[in-house]
PDB file of C-alpha atoms in Angstrom:
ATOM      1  CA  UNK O  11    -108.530 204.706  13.256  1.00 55.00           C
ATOM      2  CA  UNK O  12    -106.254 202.471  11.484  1.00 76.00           C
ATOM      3  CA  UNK O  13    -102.718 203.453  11.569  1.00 93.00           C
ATOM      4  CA  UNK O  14    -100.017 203.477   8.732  1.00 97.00           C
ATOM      5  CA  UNK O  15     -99.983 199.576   7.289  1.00 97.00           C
ATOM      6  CA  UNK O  16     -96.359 198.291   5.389  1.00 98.00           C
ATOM      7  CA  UNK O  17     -95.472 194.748   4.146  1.00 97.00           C
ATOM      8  CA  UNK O  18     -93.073 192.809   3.939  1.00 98.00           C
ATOM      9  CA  UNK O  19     -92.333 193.721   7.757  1.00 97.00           C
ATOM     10  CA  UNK O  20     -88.726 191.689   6.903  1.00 97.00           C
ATOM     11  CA  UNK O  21     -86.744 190.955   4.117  1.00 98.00           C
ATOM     12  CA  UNK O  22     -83.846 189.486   3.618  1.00 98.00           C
ATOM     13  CA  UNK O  23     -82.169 190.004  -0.242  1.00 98.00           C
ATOM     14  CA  UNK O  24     -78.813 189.248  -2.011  1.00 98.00           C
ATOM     15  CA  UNK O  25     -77.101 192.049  -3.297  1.00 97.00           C
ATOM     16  CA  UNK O  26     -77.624 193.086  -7.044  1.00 97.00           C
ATOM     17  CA  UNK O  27     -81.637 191.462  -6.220  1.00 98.00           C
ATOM     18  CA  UNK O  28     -84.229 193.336  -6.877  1.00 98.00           C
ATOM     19  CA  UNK O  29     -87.349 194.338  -3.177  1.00 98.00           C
ATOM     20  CA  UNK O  30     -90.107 196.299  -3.333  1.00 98.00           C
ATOM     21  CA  UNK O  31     -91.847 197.871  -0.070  1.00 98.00           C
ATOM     22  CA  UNK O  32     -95.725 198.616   0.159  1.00 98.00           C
ATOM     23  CA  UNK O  33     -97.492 200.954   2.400  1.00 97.00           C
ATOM     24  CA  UNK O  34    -100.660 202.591   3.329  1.00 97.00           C
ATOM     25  CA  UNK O  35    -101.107 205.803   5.020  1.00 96.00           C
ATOM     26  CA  UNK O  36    -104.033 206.394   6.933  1.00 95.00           C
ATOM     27  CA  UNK O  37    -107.193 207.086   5.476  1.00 93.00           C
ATOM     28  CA  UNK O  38    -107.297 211.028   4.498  1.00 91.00           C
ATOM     29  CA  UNK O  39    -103.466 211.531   4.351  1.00 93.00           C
ATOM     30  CA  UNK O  40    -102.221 213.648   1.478  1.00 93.00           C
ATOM     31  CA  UNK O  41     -98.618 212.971   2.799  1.00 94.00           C
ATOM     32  CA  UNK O  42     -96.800 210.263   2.428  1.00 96.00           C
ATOM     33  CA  UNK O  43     -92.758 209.838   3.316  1.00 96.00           C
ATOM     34  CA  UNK O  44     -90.545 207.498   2.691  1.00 97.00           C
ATOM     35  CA  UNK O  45     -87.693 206.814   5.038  1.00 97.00           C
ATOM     36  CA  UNK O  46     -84.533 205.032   5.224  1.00 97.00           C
ATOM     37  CA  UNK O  47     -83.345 204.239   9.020  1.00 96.00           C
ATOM     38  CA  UNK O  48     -79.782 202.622   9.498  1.00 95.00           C
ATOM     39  CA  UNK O  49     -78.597 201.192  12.832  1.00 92.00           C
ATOM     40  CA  UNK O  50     -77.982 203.831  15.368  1.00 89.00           C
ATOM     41  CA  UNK O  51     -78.983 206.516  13.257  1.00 92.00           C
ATOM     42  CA  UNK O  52     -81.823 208.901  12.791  1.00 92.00           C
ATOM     43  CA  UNK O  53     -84.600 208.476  10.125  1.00 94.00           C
ATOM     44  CA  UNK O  54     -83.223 210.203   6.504  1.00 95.00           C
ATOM     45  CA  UNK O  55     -86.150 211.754   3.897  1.00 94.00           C
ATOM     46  CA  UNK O  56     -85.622 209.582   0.969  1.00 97.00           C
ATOM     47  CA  UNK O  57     -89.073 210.796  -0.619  1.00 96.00           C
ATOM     48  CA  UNK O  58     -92.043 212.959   0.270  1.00 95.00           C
ATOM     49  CA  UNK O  59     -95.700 212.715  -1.944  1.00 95.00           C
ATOM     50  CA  UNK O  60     -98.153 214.997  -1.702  1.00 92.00           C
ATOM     51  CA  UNK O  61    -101.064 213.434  -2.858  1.00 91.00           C
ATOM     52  CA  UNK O  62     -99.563 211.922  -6.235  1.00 87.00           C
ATOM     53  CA  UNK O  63     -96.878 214.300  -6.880  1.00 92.00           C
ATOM     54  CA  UNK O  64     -93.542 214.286  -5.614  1.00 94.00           C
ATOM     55  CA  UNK O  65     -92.912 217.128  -3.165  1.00 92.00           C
ATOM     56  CA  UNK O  66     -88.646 216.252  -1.996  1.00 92.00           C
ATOM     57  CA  UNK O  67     -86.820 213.197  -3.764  1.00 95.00           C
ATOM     58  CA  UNK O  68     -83.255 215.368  -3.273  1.00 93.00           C
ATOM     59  CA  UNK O  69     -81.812 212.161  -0.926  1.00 93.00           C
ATOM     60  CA  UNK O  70     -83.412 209.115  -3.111  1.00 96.00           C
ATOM     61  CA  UNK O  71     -80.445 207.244  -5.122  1.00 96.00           C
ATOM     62  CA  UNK O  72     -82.333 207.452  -8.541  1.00 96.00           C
ATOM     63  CA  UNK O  73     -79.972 204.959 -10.003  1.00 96.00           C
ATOM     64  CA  UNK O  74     -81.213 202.449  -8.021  1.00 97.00           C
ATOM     65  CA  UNK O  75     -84.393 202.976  -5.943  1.00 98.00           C
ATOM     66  CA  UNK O  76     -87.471 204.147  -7.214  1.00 98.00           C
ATOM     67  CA  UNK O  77     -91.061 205.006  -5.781  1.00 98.00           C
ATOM     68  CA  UNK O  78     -94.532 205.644  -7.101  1.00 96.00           C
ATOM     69  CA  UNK O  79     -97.953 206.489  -5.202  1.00 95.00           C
ATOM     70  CA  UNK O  80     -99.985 206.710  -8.463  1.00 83.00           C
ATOM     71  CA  UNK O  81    -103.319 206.846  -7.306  1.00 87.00           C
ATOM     72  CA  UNK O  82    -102.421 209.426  -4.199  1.00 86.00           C
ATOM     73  CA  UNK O  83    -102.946 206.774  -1.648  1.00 92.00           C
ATOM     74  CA  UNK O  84    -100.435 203.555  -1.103  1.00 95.00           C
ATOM     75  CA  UNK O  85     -97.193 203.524  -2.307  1.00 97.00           C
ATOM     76  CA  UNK O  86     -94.341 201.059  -3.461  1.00 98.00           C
ATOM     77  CA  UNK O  87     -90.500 201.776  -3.136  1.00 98.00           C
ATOM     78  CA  UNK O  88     -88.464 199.885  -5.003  1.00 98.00           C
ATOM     79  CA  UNK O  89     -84.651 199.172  -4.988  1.00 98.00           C
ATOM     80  CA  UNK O  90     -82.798 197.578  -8.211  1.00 97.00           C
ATOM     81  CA  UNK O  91     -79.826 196.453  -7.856  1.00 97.00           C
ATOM     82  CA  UNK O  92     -79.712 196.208  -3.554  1.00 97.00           C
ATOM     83  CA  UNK O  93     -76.204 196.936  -2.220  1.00 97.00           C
ATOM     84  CA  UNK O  94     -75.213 195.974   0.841  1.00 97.00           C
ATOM     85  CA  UNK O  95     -75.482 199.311   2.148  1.00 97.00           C
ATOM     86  CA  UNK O  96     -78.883 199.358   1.909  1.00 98.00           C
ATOM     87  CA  UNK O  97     -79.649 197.044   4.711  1.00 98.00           C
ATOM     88  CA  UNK O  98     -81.912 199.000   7.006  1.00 98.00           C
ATOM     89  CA  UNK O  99     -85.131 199.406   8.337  1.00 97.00           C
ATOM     90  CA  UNK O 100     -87.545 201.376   5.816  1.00 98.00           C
ATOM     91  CA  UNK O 101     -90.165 203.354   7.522  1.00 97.00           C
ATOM     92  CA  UNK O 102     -93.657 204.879   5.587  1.00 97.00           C
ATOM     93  CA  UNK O 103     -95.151 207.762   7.216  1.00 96.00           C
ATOM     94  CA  UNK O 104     -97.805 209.927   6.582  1.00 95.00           C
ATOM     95  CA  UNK O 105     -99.463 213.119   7.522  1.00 93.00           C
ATOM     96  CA  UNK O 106    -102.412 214.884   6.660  1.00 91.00           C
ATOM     97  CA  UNK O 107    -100.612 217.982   5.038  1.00 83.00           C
ATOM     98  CA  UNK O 108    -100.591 221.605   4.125  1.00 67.00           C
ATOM     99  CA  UNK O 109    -104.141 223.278   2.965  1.00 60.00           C
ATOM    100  CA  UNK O 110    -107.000 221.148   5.051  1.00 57.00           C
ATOM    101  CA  UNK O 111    -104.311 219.564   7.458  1.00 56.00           C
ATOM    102  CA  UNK O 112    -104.660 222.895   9.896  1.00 65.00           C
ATOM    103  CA  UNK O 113    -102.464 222.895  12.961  1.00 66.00           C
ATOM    104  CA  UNK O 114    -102.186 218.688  12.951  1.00 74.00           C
ATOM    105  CA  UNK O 115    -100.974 219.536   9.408  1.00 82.00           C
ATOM    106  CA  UNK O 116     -97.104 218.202   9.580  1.00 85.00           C
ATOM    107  CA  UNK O 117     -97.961 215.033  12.587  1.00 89.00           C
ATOM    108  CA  UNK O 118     -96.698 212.176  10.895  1.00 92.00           C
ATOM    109  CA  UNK O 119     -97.494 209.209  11.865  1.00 94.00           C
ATOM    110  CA  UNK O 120     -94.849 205.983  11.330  1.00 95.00           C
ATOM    111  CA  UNK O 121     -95.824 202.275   9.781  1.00 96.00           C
ATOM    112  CA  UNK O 122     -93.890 199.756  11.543  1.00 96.00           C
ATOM    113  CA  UNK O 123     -91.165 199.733   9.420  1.00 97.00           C
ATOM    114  CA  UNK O 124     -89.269 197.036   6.844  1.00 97.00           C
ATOM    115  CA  UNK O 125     -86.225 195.402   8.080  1.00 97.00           C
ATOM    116  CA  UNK O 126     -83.909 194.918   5.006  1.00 98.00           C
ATOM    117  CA  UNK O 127     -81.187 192.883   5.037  1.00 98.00           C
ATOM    118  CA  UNK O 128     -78.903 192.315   1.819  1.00 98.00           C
ATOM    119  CA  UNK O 129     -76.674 189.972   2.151  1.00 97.00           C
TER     120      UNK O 129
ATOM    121  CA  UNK G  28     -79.780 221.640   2.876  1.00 76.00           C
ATOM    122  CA  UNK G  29     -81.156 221.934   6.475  1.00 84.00           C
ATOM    123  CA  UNK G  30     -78.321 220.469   8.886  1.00 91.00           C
ATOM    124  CA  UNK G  31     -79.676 219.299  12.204  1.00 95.00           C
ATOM    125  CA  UNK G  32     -77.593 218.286  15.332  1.00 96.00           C
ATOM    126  CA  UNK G  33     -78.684 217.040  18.758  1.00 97.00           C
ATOM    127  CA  UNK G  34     -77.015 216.674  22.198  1.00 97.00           C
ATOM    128  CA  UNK G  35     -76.366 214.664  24.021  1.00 97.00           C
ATOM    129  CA  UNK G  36     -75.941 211.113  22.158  1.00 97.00           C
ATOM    130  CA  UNK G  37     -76.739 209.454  25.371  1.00 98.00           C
ATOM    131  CA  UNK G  38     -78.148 210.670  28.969  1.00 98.00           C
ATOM    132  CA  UNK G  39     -78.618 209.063  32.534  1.00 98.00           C
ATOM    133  CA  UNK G  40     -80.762 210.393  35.111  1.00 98.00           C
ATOM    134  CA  UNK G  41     -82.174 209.375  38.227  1.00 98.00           C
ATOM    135  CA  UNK G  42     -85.579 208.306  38.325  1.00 98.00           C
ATOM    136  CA  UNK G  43     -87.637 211.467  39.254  1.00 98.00           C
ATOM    137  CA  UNK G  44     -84.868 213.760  37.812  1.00 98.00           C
ATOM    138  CA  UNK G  45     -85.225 216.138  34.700  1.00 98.00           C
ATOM    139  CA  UNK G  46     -83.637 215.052  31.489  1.00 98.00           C
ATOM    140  CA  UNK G  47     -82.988 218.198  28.615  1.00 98.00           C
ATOM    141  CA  UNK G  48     -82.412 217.689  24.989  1.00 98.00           C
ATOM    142  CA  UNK G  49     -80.786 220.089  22.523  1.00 98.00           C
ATOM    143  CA  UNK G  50     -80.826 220.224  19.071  1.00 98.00           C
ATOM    144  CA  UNK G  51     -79.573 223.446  16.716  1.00 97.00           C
ATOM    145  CA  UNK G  52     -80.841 223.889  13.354  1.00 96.00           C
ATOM    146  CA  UNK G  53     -79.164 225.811  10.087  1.00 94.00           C
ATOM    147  CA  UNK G  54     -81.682 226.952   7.800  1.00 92.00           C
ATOM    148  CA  UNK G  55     -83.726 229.071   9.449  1.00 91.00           C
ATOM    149  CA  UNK G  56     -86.503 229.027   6.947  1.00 90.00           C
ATOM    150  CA  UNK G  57     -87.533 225.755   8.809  1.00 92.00           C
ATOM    151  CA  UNK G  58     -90.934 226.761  11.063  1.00 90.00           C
ATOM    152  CA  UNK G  59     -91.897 223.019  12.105  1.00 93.00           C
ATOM    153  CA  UNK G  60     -89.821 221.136  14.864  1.00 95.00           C
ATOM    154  CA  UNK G  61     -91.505 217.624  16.437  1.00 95.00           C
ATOM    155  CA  UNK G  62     -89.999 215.086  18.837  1.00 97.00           C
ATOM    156  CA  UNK G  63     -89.968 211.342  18.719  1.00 97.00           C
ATOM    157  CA  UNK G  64     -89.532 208.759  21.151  1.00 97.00           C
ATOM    158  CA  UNK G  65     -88.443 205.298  19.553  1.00 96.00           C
ATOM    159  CA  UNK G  66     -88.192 202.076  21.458  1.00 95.00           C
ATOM    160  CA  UNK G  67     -86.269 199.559  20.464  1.00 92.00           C
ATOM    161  CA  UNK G  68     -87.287 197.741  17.643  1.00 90.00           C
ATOM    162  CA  UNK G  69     -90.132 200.006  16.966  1.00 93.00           C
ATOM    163  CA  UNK G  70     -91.463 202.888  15.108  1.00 94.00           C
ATOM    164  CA  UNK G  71     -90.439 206.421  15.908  1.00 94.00           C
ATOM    165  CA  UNK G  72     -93.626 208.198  17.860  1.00 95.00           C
ATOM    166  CA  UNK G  73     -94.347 211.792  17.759  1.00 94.00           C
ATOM    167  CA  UNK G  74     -94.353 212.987  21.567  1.00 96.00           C
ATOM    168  CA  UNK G  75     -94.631 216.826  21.342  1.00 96.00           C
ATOM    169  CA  UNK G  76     -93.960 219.516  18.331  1.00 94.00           C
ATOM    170  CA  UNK G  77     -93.863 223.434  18.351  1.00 94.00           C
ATOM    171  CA  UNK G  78     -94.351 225.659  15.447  1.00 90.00           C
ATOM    172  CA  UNK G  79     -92.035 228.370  14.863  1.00 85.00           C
ATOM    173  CA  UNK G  80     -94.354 231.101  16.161  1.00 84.00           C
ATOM    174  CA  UNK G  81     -94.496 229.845  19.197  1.00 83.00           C
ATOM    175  CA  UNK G  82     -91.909 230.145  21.798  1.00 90.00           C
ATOM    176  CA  UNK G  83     -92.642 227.249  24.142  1.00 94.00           C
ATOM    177  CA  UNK G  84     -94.973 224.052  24.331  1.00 94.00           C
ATOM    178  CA  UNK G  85     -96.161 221.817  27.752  1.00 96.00           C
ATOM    179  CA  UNK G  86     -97.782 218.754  27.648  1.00 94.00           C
ATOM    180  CA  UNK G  87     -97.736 217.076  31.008  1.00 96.00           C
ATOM    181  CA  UNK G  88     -94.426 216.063  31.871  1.00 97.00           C
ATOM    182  CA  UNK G  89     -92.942 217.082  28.381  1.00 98.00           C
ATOM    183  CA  UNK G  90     -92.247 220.296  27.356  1.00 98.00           C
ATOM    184  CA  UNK G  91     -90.461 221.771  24.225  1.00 98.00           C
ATOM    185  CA  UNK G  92     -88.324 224.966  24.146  1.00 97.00           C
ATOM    186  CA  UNK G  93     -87.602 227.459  20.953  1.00 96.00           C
ATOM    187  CA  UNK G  94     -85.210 229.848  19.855  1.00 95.00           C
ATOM    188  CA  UNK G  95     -85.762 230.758  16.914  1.00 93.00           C
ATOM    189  CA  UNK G  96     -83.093 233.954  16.634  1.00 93.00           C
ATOM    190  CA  UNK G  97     -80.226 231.269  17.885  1.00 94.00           C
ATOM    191  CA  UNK G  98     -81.999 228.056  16.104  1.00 95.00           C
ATOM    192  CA  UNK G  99     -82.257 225.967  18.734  1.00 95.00           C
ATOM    193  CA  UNK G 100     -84.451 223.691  20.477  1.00 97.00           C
ATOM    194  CA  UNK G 101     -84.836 221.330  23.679  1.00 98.00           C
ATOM    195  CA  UNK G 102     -87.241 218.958  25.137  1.00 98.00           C
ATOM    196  CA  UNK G 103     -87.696 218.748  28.720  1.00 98.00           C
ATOM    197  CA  UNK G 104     -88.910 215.805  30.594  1.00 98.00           C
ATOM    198  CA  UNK G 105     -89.495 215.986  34.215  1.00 98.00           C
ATOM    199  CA  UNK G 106     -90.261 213.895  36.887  1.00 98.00           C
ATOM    200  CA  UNK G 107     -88.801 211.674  34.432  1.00 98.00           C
ATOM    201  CA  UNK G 108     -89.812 207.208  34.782  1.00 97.00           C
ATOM    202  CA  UNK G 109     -88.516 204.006  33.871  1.00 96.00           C
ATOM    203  CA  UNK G 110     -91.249 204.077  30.521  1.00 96.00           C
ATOM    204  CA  UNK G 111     -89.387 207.306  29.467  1.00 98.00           C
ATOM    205  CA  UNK G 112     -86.255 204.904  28.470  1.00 98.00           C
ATOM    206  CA  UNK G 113     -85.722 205.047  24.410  1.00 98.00           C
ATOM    207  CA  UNK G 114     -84.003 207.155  21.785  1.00 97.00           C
ATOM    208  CA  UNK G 115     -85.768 210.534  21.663  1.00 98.00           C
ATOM    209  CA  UNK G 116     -84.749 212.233  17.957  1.00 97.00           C
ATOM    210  CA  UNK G 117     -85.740 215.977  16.843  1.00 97.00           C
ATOM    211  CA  UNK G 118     -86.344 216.864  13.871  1.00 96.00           C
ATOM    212  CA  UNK G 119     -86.725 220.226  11.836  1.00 94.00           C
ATOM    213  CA  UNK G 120     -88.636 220.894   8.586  1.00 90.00           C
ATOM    214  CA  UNK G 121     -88.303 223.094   6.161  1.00 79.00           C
ATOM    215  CA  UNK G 122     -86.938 220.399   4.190  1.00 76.00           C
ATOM    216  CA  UNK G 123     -87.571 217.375   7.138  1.00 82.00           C
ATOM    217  CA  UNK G 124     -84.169 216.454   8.668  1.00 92.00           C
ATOM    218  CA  UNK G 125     -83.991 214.164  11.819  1.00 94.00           C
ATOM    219  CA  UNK G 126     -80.798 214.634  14.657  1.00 95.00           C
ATOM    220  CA  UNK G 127     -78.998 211.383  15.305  1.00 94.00           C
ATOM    221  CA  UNK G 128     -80.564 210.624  18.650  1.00 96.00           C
ATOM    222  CA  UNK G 129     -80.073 210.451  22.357  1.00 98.00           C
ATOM    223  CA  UNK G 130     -80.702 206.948  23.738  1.00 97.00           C
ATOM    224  CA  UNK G 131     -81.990 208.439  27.762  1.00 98.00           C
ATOM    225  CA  UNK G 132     -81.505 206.074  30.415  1.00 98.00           C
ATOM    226  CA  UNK G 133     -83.423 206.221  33.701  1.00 97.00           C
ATOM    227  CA  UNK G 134     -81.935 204.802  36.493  1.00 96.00           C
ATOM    228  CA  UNK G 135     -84.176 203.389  39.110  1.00 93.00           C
TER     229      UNK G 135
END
């Protein structure tokens, strides 16, 4: 089966611009999660959809990033303004999730990541 | 919030030796604990996971390790080869936090 898709796979941004990231969970997925992975450090939760509704957005900056999955299947994350602190690699992952999912319920499975670089 | 921390940051072992992972957990509502491997410059993989009902989990040369009373949680790797080099991270959910990593070395 195909695996979790994302594009741009880099991006490089001045701060105070404006990048969105795309991804596509594998077909049948009703979980989809958005991380943010800096240097050396372990992936953070920034946002978890079920389906289209959001399940855990406690760690997303809502001032400036944003993310939508409006039909229940791919999904955009947006920053606006980019700081320089958000240079990092932003990994999509999904899972098939609680009710059907069974014991392969919570297996996430990783896209290959978007290297962001603001500059 | 769930606070999850993992030891050691890095490990060498000989090639063919055991290598052991820990990682404690704080809220111990969380009943879902997986393992990655990540290589550099490339996506974290899923390796092995145990549910909290269940008090230990083999596959192959990996096994994983819980304690639920004392919230904590290892992965073992025996018989451990030069492909087993990368940054393993666990990770507990509840409300899904990842450890900071060990980068594991095997020396040949």
């Amino acid at each position: 089966e195909a695996g979790v898709a994302q594009s741009p796979r880099y991006k490089i941004i001045e701060k105070r611009q404006s990048v969105a990231f795309w991804c596509n969970p594998i077909s049948g997925h009703a979980t989809l999660y958005w991380y943010q992975q800096i240097l050396g450090q372990g992936p953070k939760l920034l946002i978890q959809f079920q389906n289209n509704g959001v399940v855990d957005d406690s760690q997303l900056p809502k001032d400036r990033f944003s993310a939508e999955r409006l039909k229940g299947v791919d999904s955009t994350l947006k920053i606006q303004p980019a700081k320089l602190e958000d240079s990092a690699v932003y990994l999509c992952a999904s899972s098939l999730g609680g009710g059907t999912g069974g014991v392969h319920a919570y297996e996430q499975y990783f896209g290959p990541g978007t290297r962001l670089t603001v500059t | 919030g769930e606070n999850v921390e993992q030891h050691p940051s890095t490990l060498s072992v000989q090639e063919g030796d055991s290598a052991v992972i820990k990682c404690t957990y704080s809220d111990s509502a969380s009943n879902y604990f997986p393992w990655y491997k990540q290589e550099l410059g490339k996506r974290p993989q899923l390796i092995i996971d145990i549910r909290s009902n269940v008090g230990e989990k083999k596959d192959q040369r990996i096994a994983v390790t819980l304690n639920k009373t004392a919230k904590h949680f290892s992965l073992h790797i025996t018989e451990t080869q030069p492909e087993d080099s990368a940054v393993y991270f666990c990770a507990a959910m509840g409300k899904l936090t990842f450890g900071t990593g060990t980068r594991l070395t095997i020396i040949p």
